[in-house]
Short mmCIF file of C-alpha atoms in Angstrom, two decimals:
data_model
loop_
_atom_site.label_atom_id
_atom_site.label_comp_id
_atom_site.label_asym_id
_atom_site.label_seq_id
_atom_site.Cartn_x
_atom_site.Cartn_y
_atom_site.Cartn_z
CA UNK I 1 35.63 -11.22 -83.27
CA UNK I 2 32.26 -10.23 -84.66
CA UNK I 3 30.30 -13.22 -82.50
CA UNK I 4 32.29 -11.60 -79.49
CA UNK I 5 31.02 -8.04 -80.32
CA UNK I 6 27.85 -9.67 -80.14
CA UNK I 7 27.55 -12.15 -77.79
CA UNK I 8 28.60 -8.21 -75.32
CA UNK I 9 25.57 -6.21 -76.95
CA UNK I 10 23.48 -9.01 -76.01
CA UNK I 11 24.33 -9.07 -72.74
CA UNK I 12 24.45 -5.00 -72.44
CA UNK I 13 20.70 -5.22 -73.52
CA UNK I 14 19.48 -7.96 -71.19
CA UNK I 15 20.91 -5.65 -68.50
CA UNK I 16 19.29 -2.46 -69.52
CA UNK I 17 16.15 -4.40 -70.39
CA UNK I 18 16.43 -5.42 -66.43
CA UNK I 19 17.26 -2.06 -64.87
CA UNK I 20 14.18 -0.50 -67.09
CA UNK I 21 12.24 -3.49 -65.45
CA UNK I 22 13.22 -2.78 -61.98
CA UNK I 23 12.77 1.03 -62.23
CA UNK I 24 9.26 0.73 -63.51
CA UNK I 25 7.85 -1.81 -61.40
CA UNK I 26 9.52 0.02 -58.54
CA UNK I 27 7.42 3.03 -59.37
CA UNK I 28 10.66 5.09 -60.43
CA UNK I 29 9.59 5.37 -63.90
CA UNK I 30 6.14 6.75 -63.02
CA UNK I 31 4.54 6.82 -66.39
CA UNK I 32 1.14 6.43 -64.97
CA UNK I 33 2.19 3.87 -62.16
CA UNK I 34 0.65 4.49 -58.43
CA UNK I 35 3.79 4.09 -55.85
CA UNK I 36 3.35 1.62 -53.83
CA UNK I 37 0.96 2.29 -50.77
CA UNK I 38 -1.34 3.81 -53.14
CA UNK I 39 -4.64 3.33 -54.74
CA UNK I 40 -4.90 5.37 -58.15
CA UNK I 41 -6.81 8.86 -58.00
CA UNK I 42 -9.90 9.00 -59.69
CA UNK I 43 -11.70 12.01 -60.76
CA UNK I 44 -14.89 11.50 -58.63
CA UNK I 45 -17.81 13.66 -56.87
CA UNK I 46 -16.50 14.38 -53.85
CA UNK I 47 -17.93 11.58 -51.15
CA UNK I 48 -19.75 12.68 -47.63
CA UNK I 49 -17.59 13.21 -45.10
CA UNK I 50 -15.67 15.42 -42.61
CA UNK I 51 -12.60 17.37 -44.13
CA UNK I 52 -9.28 17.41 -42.16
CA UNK I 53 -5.88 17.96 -42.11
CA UNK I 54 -3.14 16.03 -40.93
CA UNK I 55 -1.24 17.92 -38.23
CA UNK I 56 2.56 17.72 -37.30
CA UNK I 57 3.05 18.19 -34.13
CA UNK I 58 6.46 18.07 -31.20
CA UNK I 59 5.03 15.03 -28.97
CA UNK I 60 6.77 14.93 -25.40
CA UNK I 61 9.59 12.01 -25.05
CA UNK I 62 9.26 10.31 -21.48
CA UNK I 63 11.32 7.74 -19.82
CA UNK I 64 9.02 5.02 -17.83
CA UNK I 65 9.83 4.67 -14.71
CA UNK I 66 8.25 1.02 -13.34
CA UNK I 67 6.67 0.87 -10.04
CA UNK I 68 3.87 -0.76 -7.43
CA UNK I 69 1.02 1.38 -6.43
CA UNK I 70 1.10 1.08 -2.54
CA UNK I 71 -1.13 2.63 0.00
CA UNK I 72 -0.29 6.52 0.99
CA UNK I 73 -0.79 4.97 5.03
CA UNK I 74 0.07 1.33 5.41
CA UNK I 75 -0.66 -0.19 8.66
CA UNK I 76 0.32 -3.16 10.26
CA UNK I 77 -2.29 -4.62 12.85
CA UNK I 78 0.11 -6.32 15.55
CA UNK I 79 -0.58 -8.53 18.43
CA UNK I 80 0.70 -7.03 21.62
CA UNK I 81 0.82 -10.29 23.70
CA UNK I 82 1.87 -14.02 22.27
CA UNK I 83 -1.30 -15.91 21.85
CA UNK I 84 -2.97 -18.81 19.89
CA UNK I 85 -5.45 -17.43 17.29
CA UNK I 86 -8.92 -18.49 17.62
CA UNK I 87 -10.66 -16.04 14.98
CA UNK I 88 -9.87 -13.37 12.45
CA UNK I 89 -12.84 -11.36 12.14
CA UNK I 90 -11.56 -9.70 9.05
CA UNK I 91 -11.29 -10.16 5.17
CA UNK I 92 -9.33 -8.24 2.31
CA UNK I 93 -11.09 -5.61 1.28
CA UNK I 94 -13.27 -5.26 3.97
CA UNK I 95 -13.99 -1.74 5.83
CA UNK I 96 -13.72 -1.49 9.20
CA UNK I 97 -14.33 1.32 12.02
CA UNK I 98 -11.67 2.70 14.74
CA UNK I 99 -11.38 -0.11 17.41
CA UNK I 100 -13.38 -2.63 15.53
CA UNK I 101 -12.31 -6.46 16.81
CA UNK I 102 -10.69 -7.60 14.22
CA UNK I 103 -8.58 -10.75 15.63
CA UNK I 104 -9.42 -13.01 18.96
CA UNK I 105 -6.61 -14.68 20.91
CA UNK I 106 -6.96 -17.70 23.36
CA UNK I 107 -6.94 -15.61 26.52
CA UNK I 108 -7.80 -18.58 29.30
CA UNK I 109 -3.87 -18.15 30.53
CA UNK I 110 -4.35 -14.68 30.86
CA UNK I 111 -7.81 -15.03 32.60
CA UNK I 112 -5.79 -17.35 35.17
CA UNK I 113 -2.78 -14.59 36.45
CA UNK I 114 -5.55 -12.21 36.37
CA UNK I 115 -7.74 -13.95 38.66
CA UNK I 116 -4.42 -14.77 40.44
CA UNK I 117 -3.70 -11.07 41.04
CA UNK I 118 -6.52 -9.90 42.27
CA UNK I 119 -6.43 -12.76 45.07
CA UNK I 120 -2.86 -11.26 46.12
CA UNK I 121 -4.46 -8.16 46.32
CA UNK I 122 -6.93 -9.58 48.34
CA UNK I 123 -4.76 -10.72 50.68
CA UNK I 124 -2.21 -7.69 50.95
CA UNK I 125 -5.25 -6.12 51.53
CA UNK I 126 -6.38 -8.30 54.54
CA UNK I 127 -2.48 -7.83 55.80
CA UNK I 128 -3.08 -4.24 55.26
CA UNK I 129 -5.90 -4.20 57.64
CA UNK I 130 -4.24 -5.93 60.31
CA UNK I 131 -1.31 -4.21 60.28
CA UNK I 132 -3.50 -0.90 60.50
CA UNK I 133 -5.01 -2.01 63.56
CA UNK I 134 -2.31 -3.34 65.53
CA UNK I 135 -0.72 -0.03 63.94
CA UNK I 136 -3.53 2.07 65.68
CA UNK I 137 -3.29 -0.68 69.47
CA UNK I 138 0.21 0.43 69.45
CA UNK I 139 -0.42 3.92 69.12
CA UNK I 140 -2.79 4.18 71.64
CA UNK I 141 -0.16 2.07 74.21
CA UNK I 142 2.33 4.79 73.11
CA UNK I 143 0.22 7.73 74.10
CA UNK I 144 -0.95 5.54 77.49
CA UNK I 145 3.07 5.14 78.20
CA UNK I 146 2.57 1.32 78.17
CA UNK I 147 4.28 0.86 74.62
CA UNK I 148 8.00 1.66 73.85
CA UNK I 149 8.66 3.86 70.80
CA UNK I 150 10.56 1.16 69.40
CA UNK I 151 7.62 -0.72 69.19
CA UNK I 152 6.06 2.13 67.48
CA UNK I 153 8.36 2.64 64.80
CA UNK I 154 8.05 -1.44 64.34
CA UNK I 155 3.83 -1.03 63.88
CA UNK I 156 4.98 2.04 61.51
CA UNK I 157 7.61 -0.22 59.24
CA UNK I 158 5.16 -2.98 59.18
CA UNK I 159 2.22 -0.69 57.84
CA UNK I 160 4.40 0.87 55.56
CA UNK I 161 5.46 -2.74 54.37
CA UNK I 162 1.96 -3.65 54.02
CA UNK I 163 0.85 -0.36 51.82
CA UNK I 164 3.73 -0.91 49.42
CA UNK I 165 2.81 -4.80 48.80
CA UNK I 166 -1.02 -3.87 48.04
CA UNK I 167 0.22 -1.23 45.54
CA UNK I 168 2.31 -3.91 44.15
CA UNK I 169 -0.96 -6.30 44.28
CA UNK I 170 -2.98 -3.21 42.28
CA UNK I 171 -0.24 -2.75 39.57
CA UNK I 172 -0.31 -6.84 38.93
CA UNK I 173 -3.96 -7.22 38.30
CA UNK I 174 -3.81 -3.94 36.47
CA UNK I 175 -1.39 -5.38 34.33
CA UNK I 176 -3.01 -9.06 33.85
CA UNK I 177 -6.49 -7.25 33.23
CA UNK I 178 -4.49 -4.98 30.23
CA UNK I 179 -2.74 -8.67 29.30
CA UNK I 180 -6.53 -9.75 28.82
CA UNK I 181 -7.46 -6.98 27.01
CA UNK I 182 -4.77 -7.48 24.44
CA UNK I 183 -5.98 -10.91 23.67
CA UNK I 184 -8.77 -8.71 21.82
CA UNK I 185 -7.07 -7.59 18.98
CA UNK I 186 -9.15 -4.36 17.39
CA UNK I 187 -8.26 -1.73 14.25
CA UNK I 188 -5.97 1.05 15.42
CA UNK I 189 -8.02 3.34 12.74
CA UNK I 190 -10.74 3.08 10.31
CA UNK I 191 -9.60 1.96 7.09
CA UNK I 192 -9.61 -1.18 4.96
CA UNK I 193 -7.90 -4.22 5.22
CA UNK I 194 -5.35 -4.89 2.28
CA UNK I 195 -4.35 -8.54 3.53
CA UNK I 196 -4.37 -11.46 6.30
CA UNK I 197 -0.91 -12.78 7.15
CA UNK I 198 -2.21 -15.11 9.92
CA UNK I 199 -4.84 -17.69 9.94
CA UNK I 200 -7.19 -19.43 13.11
CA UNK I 201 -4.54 -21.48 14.72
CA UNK I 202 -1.33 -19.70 14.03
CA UNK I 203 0.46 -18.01 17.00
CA UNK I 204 0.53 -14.56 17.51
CA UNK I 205 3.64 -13.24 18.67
CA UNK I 206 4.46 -9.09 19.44
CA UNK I 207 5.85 -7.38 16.24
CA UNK I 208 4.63 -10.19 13.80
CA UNK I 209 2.17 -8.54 11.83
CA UNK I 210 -1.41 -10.22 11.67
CA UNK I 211 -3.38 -8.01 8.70
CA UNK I 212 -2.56 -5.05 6.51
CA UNK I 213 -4.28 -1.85 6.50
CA UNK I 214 -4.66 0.91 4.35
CA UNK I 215 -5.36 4.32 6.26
CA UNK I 216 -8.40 6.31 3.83
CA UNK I 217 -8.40 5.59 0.49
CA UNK I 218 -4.80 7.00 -0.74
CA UNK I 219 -2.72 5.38 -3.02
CA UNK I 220 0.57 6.66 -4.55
CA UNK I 221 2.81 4.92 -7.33
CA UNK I 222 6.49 4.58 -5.99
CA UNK I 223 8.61 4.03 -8.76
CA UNK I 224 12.47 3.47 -8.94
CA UNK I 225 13.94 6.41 -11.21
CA UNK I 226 17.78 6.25 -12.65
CA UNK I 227 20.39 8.74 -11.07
CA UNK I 228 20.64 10.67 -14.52
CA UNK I 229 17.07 11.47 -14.45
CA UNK I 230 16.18 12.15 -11.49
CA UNK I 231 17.34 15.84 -11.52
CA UNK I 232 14.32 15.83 -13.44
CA UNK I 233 11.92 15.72 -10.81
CA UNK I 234 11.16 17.32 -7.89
CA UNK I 235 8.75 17.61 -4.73
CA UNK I 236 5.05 18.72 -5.52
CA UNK I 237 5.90 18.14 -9.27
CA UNK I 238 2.65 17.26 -11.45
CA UNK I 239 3.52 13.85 -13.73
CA UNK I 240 1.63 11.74 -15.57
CA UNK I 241 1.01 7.94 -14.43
CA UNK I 242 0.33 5.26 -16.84
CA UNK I 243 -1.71 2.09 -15.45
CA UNK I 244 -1.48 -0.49 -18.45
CA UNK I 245 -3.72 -2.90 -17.00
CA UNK I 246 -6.69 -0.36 -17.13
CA UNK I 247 -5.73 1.50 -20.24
CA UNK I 248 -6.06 4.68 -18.31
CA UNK I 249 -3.54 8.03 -17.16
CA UNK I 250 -3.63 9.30 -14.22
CA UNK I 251 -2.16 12.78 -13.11
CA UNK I 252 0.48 12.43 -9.75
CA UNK I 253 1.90 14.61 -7.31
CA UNK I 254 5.77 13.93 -6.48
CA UNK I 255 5.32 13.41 -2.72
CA UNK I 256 8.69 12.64 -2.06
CA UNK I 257 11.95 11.02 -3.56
CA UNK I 258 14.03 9.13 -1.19
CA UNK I 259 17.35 10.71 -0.49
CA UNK I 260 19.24 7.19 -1.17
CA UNK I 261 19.70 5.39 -4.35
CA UNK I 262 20.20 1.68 -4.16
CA UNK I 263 23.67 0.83 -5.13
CA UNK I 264 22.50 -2.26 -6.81
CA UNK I 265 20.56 -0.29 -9.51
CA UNK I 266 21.24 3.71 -9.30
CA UNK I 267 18.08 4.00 -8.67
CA UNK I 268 16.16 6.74 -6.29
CA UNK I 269 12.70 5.87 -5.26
CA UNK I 270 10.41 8.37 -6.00
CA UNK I 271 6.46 8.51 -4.60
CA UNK I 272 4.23 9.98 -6.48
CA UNK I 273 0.06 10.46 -5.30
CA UNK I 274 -2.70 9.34 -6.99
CA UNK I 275 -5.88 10.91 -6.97
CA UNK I 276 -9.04 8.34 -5.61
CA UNK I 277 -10.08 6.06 -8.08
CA UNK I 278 -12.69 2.87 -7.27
CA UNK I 279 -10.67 0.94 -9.85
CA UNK I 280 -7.18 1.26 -8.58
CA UNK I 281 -5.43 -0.88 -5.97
CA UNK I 282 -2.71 -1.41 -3.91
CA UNK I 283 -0.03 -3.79 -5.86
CA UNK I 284 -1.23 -2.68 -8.97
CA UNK I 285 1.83 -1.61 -11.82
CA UNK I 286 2.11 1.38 -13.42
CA UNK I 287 4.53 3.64 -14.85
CA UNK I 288 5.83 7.12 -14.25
CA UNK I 289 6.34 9.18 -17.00
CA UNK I 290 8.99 11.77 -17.44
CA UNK I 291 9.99 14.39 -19.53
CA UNK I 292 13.59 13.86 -21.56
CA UNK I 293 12.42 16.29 -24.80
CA UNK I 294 9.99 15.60 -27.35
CA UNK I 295 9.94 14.38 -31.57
CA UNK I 296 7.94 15.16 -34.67
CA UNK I 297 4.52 13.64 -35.17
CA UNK I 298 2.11 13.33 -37.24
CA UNK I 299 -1.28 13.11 -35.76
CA UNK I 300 -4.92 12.21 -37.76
CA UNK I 301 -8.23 11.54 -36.34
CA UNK I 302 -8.57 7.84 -35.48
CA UNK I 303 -12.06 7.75 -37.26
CA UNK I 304 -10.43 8.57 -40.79
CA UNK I 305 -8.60 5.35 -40.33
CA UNK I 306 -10.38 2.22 -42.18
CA UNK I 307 -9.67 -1.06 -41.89
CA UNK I 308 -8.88 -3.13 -45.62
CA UNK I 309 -8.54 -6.40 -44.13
CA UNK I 310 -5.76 -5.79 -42.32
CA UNK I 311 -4.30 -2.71 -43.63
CA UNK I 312 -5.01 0.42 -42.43
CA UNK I 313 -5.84 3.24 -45.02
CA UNK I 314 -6.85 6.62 -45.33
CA UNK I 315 -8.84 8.94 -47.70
CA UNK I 316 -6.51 11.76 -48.96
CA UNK I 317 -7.49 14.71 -51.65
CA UNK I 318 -5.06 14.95 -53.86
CA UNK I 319 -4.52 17.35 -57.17
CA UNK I 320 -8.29 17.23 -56.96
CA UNK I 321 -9.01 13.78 -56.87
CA UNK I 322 -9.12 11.09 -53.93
CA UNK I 323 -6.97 8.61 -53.09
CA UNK I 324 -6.64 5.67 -50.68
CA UNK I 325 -3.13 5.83 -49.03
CA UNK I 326 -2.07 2.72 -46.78
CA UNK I 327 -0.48 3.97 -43.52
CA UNK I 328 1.13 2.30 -40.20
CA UNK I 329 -0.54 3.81 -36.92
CA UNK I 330 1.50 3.99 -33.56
CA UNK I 331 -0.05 5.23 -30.63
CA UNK I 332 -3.42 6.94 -29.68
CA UNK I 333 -3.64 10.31 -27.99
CA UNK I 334 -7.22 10.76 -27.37
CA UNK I 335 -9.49 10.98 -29.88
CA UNK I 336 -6.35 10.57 -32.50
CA UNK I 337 -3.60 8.55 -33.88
CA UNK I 338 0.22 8.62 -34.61
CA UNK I 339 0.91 7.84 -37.94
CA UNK I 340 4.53 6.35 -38.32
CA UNK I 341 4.31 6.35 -42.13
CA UNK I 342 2.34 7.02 -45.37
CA UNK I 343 1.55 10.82 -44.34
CA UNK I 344 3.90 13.90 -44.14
CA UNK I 345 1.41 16.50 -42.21
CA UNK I 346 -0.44 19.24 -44.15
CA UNK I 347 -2.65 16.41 -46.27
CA UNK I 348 -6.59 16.32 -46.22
CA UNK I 349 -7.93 13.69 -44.90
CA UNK I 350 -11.89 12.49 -45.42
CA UNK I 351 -13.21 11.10 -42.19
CA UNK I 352 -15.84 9.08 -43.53
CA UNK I 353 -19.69 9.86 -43.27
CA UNK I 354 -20.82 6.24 -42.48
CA UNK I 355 -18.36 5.60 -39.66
CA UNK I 356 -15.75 3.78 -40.94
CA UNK I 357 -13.07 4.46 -38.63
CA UNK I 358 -11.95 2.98 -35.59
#
C-alpha cells in the first residue's frame, strides 16, 4: 500500500515538474523570459534615428475583377474586293497616317474588265454617234415631207437605245476603275496597328479582316464583374486598376457596363478607361478593384523594417528601453507596410539612421 502511495506522488511530480516546464519555456511564467518574437530590452542611449508610431488604420476591402486591356477604338482593316496578297506594308506597332497603303492586292484581273469597259464604252459611244446622225438625216426628211413619222419615232427609239447603253458603258468602267482602286488597301484613320492576320500570299476576301488597329492611343480594362457586385458600380464611376505585370495602379473611369450577363458565369462586362500610359498595351491583364467594406490595419514605414537573415524585425521603445520585435509584413501602400503580426498600433517605432530598411 505504501509503494502504491508512492509509486502516485512520483508520478504527480513528474507531471507538475512538466507543466512548470512547458509554462516557462512557453514564456507563461515570465520570470525574466522574453516571449517569443522578442529580443530582450536593454537599458541603452537612445540610437539615431527617426521616431514613429505605428498607426491602425480601416483599409478598403475590394473584390478583383480580372480582365484584358483592349483598345477604346478597335479597327479592323478589311479588303473590299477578293484578291491575292502581294505586300503588307505594315507591322505591329507601327503608326500610320489617314489613307496610308497599308496592304497591295494582285490587281492584273481587275486591270483587264477595266480596260474591257472602257472599250464598250468606246463603242456605245461610236453607236451613239451614228445613231445621232441618222437621228438628225431623218429629221431633216421629216421636216422636207420625204420621211414618215414612223420612221421618226424609229431614229428617236434607236438614239434613246444608244444613250442608255453608253450610260451603262460609263457606270461599268466606273465600277472596274473603283474594283482597281480597292486592290490598294489604305488605313481608314490614323492610328497604330495592333496586329497582322494575313501574310504575302494569303487571299483576301471582303469581311475577313487583314490588320488590327487601334484608333489614338486609348485603352480601357474590360473586366467581367459577378451579378452581386455589380450594383456596386456605375457609369462615370472613378476605380482603381491594378496592372500586376508593371507593379503599378492606375485610376479608371466606368465607361460602360454591358446590359447582359453571360449565363455561363453571372458575369456583366464592365469597361473601364485608362488614362495614356507609354507602358501599357492592348492584351495586357489587370484587375479592377472594387469596394465591398474595409478591415483593421496596422501600417509602419517600410524603412523601419530590417532584414535578420530572413526575418523581418523592428525597433520598438518600450518601458524606456529598446527592443527588437520580429514581425510578418503583408502588403505595401506607398511608402509603408501592413504588418499582419508582432505590432498592435500605438508602438514607437525607430526608423533607423543608416538606412536599414527596405
Amino acid at each position: 500500500m505504501r509503494a502504491k502511495s508512492l509509486k502516485l506522488l512520483t508520478v504527480i511530480a513528474g507531471c507538475l515538474a512538466l507543466a512548470a516546464l512547458i509554462l516557462y519555456t512557453g514564456g507563461f511564467l515570465d520570470f525574466g523570459k522574453i516571449a517569443p518574437g522578442r529580443v530582450a530590452a536593454q537599458p541603452q542611449a537612445a540610437p539615431k534615428g527617426e521616431l514613429v508610431k505605428a498607426k491602425r488604420v480601416e483599409l478598403p476591402m475590394n473584390y478583383q475583377a480580372v480582365g484584358t486591356l483592349r483598345p477604346v477604338s478597335e479597327i479592323r482593316v478589311e479588303a473590299r474586293v477578293p484578291g491575292r496578297i502581294l505586300s503588307l506594308k505594315a507591322e505591329p506597332g507601327q503608326i500610320v497616317k489617314e489613307n496610308q497603303e497599308l496592304v497591295v492586292l494582285d490587281g492584273r484581273e481587275y486591270r483587264a474588265r477595266l480596260e474591257q469597259a472602257r472599250q464598250g464604252l468606246a463603242e456605245t459611244r461610236a453607236v451613239v454617234q451614228r445613231t445621232r446622225s441618222e437621228h438628225q438625216r431623218i429629221k431633216r426628211l421629216l421636216e422636207g415631207k420625204a420621211a414618215t413619222q414612223r420612221q421618226m419615232e424609229q431614229a428617236t427609239e434607236g438614239l434613246d437605245r444608244a444613250l442608255a447603253q453608253e450610260a451603262q458603258a460609263k457606270r461599268q468602267v466606273e465600277q472596274a476603275s473603283l474594283a482597281l482602286g480597292y486592290t490598294r488597301v489604305s488605313a481608314p484613320v490614323a492610328g497604330r496597328v495592333l496586329q497582322r492576320l494575313a501574310e504575302p500570299g494569303d487571299l483576301a476576301l471582303p469581311g475577313r479582316p487583314l490588320l488590327l488597329m487601334e484608333a489614338g492611343r486609348g485603352l480601357r480594362l474590360e473586366a467581367l464583374v459577378p451579378e452581386r457586385l455589380v450594383g456596386r458600380v456605375r457609369p462615370g464611376q472613378e476605380l482603381t486598376v491594378e496592372l500586376p505585370a508593371q507593379g503599378k495602379q492606375f485610376a479608371a473611369k466606368v465607361e460602360q457596363i454591358v446590359p447582359s450577363a453571360d449565363p455561363a458565369t453571372r458575369s456583366f462586362l464592365v469597361k473601364a478607361n485608362l488614362p495614356h500610359a507609354p507602358e501599357l498595351f492592348a492584351g495586357m491583364y489587370g484587375r479592377l478593384l472594387i469596394p465591398v467594406g474595409s478591415r483593421p490595419a496596422v501600417l509602419i514605414p517600410a524603412k523601419a523594417i530590417q532584414m535578420v537573415g530572413q526575418l523581418e524585425m523592428v525597433t520598438i521603445k518600450q518601458e524606456g528601453a529598446w527592443q527588437r520585435v520580429m514581425v510578418t509584413t503583408g502588403r505595401s501602400q506607398g511608402d509603408t507596410v501592413e504588418v499582419l503580426s508582432g505590432l498592435g498600433g500605438g508602438e514607437e517605432l525607430l526608423i533607423p539612421a543608416e538606412g536599414h530598411g527596405r
